Coordinates of C-alpha atoms in Angstrom, one line a residue:
M1161 CA 0.8 15.2 1.8
N1162 CA 2.2 14.8 5.3
T1163 CA 3.6 11.3 6.0
E1164 CA 5.4 12.1 9.2
R1165 CA 2.6 13.2 11.6
A1166 CA -1.0 12.0 11.6
D1167 CA -3.4 14.8 10.9
P1168 CA -6.3 14.6 13.5
C1169 CA -8.8 15.5 10.7
D1170 CA -7.5 12.6 8.6
L1171 CA -7.8 10.2 11.6
D1172 CA -11.4 11.3 12.2
A1173 CA -12.2 10.7 8.5
L1174 CA -10.6 7.3 8.7
R1175 CA -12.5 6.3 11.8
A1176 CA -15.7 7.3 10.0
A1177 CA -14.7 5.5 6.8
F1178 CA -14.3 2.0 8.3
P1179 CA -17.4 0.7 10.0
P1180 CA -16.7 -0.4 13.6
G1181 CA -18.4 -3.8 13.1
L1182 CA -16.1 -4.6 10.1
R1183 CA -12.8 -3.4 11.6
R1184 CA -10.1 -5.8 12.6
P1185 CA -8.6 -5.0 16.0
P1186 CA -5.8 -2.5 15.9
L1187 CA -2.3 -3.8 16.4
G1188 CA -1.2 -1.4 19.0
W1189 CA 2.0 0.7 19.0
D1190 CA 4.3 -2.0 20.3
T1191 CA 3.4 -4.4 17.4
V1192 CA 3.6 -1.6 14.8
R1193 CA 7.1 -0.6 16.0
A1194 CA 8.2 -4.2 16.1
F1195 CA 7.0 -4.6 12.4
E1196 CA 8.9 -1.5 11.5
R1197 CA 12.1 -2.7 13.1
E1198 CA 11.8 -6.1 11.5
H1199 CA 11.4 -4.6 8.1
G1200 CA 13.6 -1.5 8.4
V1201 CA 10.9 1.0 7.7
V1202 CA 8.7 3.6 9.3
L1203 CA 5.2 3.4 8.0
P1204 CA 3.8 6.6 6.5
E1205 CA 1.1 8.5 8.4
P1206 CA -1.9 8.3 8.7
Y1207 CA -1.7 4.6 7.8
R1208 CA 0.7 4.0 10.7
T1209 CA -1.7 5.4 13.3
L1210 CA -4.7 3.7 11.6
V1211 CA -3.2 0.2 12.1
A1212 CA -1.9 1.0 15.6
E1213 CA -5.0 2.7 17.0
I1214 CA -8.0 2.3 14.8
C1215 CA -8.0 -1.0 12.9
D1216 CA -5.6 -3.4 11.2
G1217 CA -7.7 -3.7 8.1
S1218 CA -11.4 -3.9 7.5
G1219 CA -13.8 -6.2 5.7
E1220 CA -15.3 -3.2 4.0
G1221 CA -13.3 -0.4 2.4
P1222 CA -10.9 0.2 -0.3
P1223 CA -10.1 -1.8 -2.2
D1224 CA -13.5 -3.0 -3.0
A1225 CA -12.6 -6.7 -3.4
G1226 CA -12.3 -7.8 0.3
G1227 CA -11.6 -4.5 1.9
L1228 CA -8.4 -3.3 3.5
L1229 CA -5.9 -6.0 4.3
P1230 CA -4.2 -6.4 7.6
L1231 CA -0.7 -5.0 7.7
K1232 CA 1.1 -8.3 7.6
S1233 CA -1.2 -10.0 5.0
L1234 CA -1.1 -10.4 1.3
P1235 CA -4.1 -11.1 -1.0
A1236 CA -5.0 -14.8 -1.4
D1237 CA -4.1 -14.6 -5.1
W1238 CA -0.7 -13.1 -4.5
G1239 CA 1.3 -16.2 -5.4
P1240 CA 4.5 -17.4 -3.8
V1241 CA 6.0 -15.2 -1.2
D1242 CA 9.3 -17.0 -0.4
G1243 CA 10.9 -14.0 1.3
Q1244 CA 10.7 -11.8 -1.9
R1245 CA 9.1 -8.9 -0.1
A1246 CA 11.7 -6.3 0.7
L1247 CA 10.0 -3.3 2.4
A1248 CA 13.3 -1.5 3.2
Q1249 CA 14.4 -1.5 -0.5
A1250 CA 13.3 1.7 -2.2
F1251 CA 10.1 1.5 -4.3
P1252 CA 11.7 1.5 -7.8
L1253 CA 9.3 3.7 -9.8
T1254 CA 8.7 7.5 -9.9
E1255 CA 6.4 7.4 -12.9
A1256 CA 3.9 5.0 -14.5
W1257 CA 5.3 2.1 -16.4
V1258 CA 3.4 -0.2 -18.7
W1259 CA 5.7 -3.2 -19.0
E1260 CA 3.3 -4.9 -21.3
D1261 CA 4.3 -2.3 -23.9
D1262 CA 8.0 -2.3 -23.0
P1263 CA 10.0 -3.3 -26.1
R1264 CA 12.8 -4.9 -24.1
P1265 CA 12.9 -8.7 -23.9
Y1266 CA 10.9 -10.1 -20.9
E1267 CA 14.0 -11.7 -19.4
E1268 CA 15.5 -8.2 -19.1
I1269 CA 12.5 -6.6 -17.5
E1270 CA 11.2 -9.5 -15.3
P1271 CA 13.6 -8.6 -12.4
L1272 CA 12.4 -5.0 -12.6
I1273 CA 8.7 -6.1 -12.5
D1274 CA 9.5 -8.2 -9.4
E1275 CA 11.0 -5.2 -7.7
V1276 CA 7.8 -3.1 -8.4
G1277 CA 5.6 -5.8 -6.8
N1278 CA 7.9 -6.5 -3.8
D1279 CA 10.1 -3.6 -2.9
G1280 CA 9.3 -0.6 -0.8
S1281 CA 5.5 -1.0 -0.3
V1282 CA 2.8 -2.7 1.7
V1283 CA 0.0 -4.2 -0.1
L1284 CA -3.3 -2.7 0.9
G1285 CA -5.5 -5.1 -1.1
T1286 CA -6.8 -6.1 -4.5
D1287 CA -9.6 -5.1 -6.8
G1288 CA -9.4 -8.5 -8.4
C1289 CA -8.1 -9.5 -11.8
G1290 CA -4.5 -9.0 -10.9
L1291 CA -4.8 -5.3 -9.7
Y1292 CA -3.2 -4.6 -6.3
W1293 CA -3.1 -1.4 -4.3
H1294 CA 0.3 -0.5 -2.7
L1295 CA 1.2 2.1 -0.1
V1296 CA 4.8 3.0 -0.8
V1297 CA 6.9 3.0 2.4
T1298 CA 10.4 3.8 1.1
G1299 CA 11.9 5.8 -1.7
A1300 CA 10.9 8.9 -3.6
Q1301 CA 7.2 7.9 -3.7
R1302 CA 6.9 7.3 0.1
G1303 CA 3.3 7.8 1.2
R1304 CA 1.8 7.5 -2.2
I1305 CA -0.7 4.9 -3.4
W1306 CA 0.2 2.9 -6.5
A1307 CA -1.9 0.6 -8.6
V1308 CA 0.2 -2.4 -9.7
S1309 CA -1.3 -4.9 -12.1
D1310 CA -0.2 -7.7 -14.4
V1311 CA 0.5 -5.2 -17.2
G1312 CA 2.0 -2.2 -15.4
A1313 CA 2.0 0.2 -12.5
A1314 CA 0.9 3.8 -12.0
P1315 CA 0.6 6.2 -9.2
C1316 CA -3.0 6.9 -7.9
E1317 CA -3.7 10.4 -8.9
E1318 CA -1.3 13.3 -8.3
E1319 CA 0.2 13.3 -4.8
A1320 CA -2.6 11.0 -3.5
G1321 CA -1.7 9.6 -0.1
F1322 CA -3.6 7.0 2.0
A1323 CA -6.2 9.4 3.5
A1324 CA -7.1 10.9 0.1
W1325 CA -7.3 7.4 -1.4
V1326 CA -9.8 6.3 1.4
A1327 CA -11.7 9.6 1.0
R1328 CA -12.2 9.0 -2.7
W1329 CA -13.6 5.5 -2.0
V1330 CA -16.0 7.0 0.6
E1331 CA -17.2 9.6 -1.9
S1332 CA -17.7 6.9 -4.6
R1333 CA -19.9 4.5 -2.7

């Protein structure tokens, strides 16, 4: 998985995956770089080029409930934001964690759960019922897609990056 350079084949596949009539206008490179400076991150490729040149989200696409969110957006059911999002902080997990089954007291794991939802990732969208798809932008899992729900978090398949995640959606519809 290459997160430093956009593969032209991945970009062609992304253009084909998101119908032009449902694409939100791309942000342009100046806006993407300003976002990166503001948050202290460099977005992984090919997502970075997608939002700069192709579209900043789409009404159709993964996730199925509402499509791909714009870069600066959160799902309507996200809850209070209050500056909790910290993209420059490393995403805290390297393997799946079902906190619903964690034997520690909730008071002990609650701050860790908050870090999983808020640190080191952009939210790509929701499939509803408290399931959110995250693209990790910092830390050991950079470039990978994670499913984060109300009961736990898990990486989306082995080494699955943004382009592979979109390709699986295209194949499944």
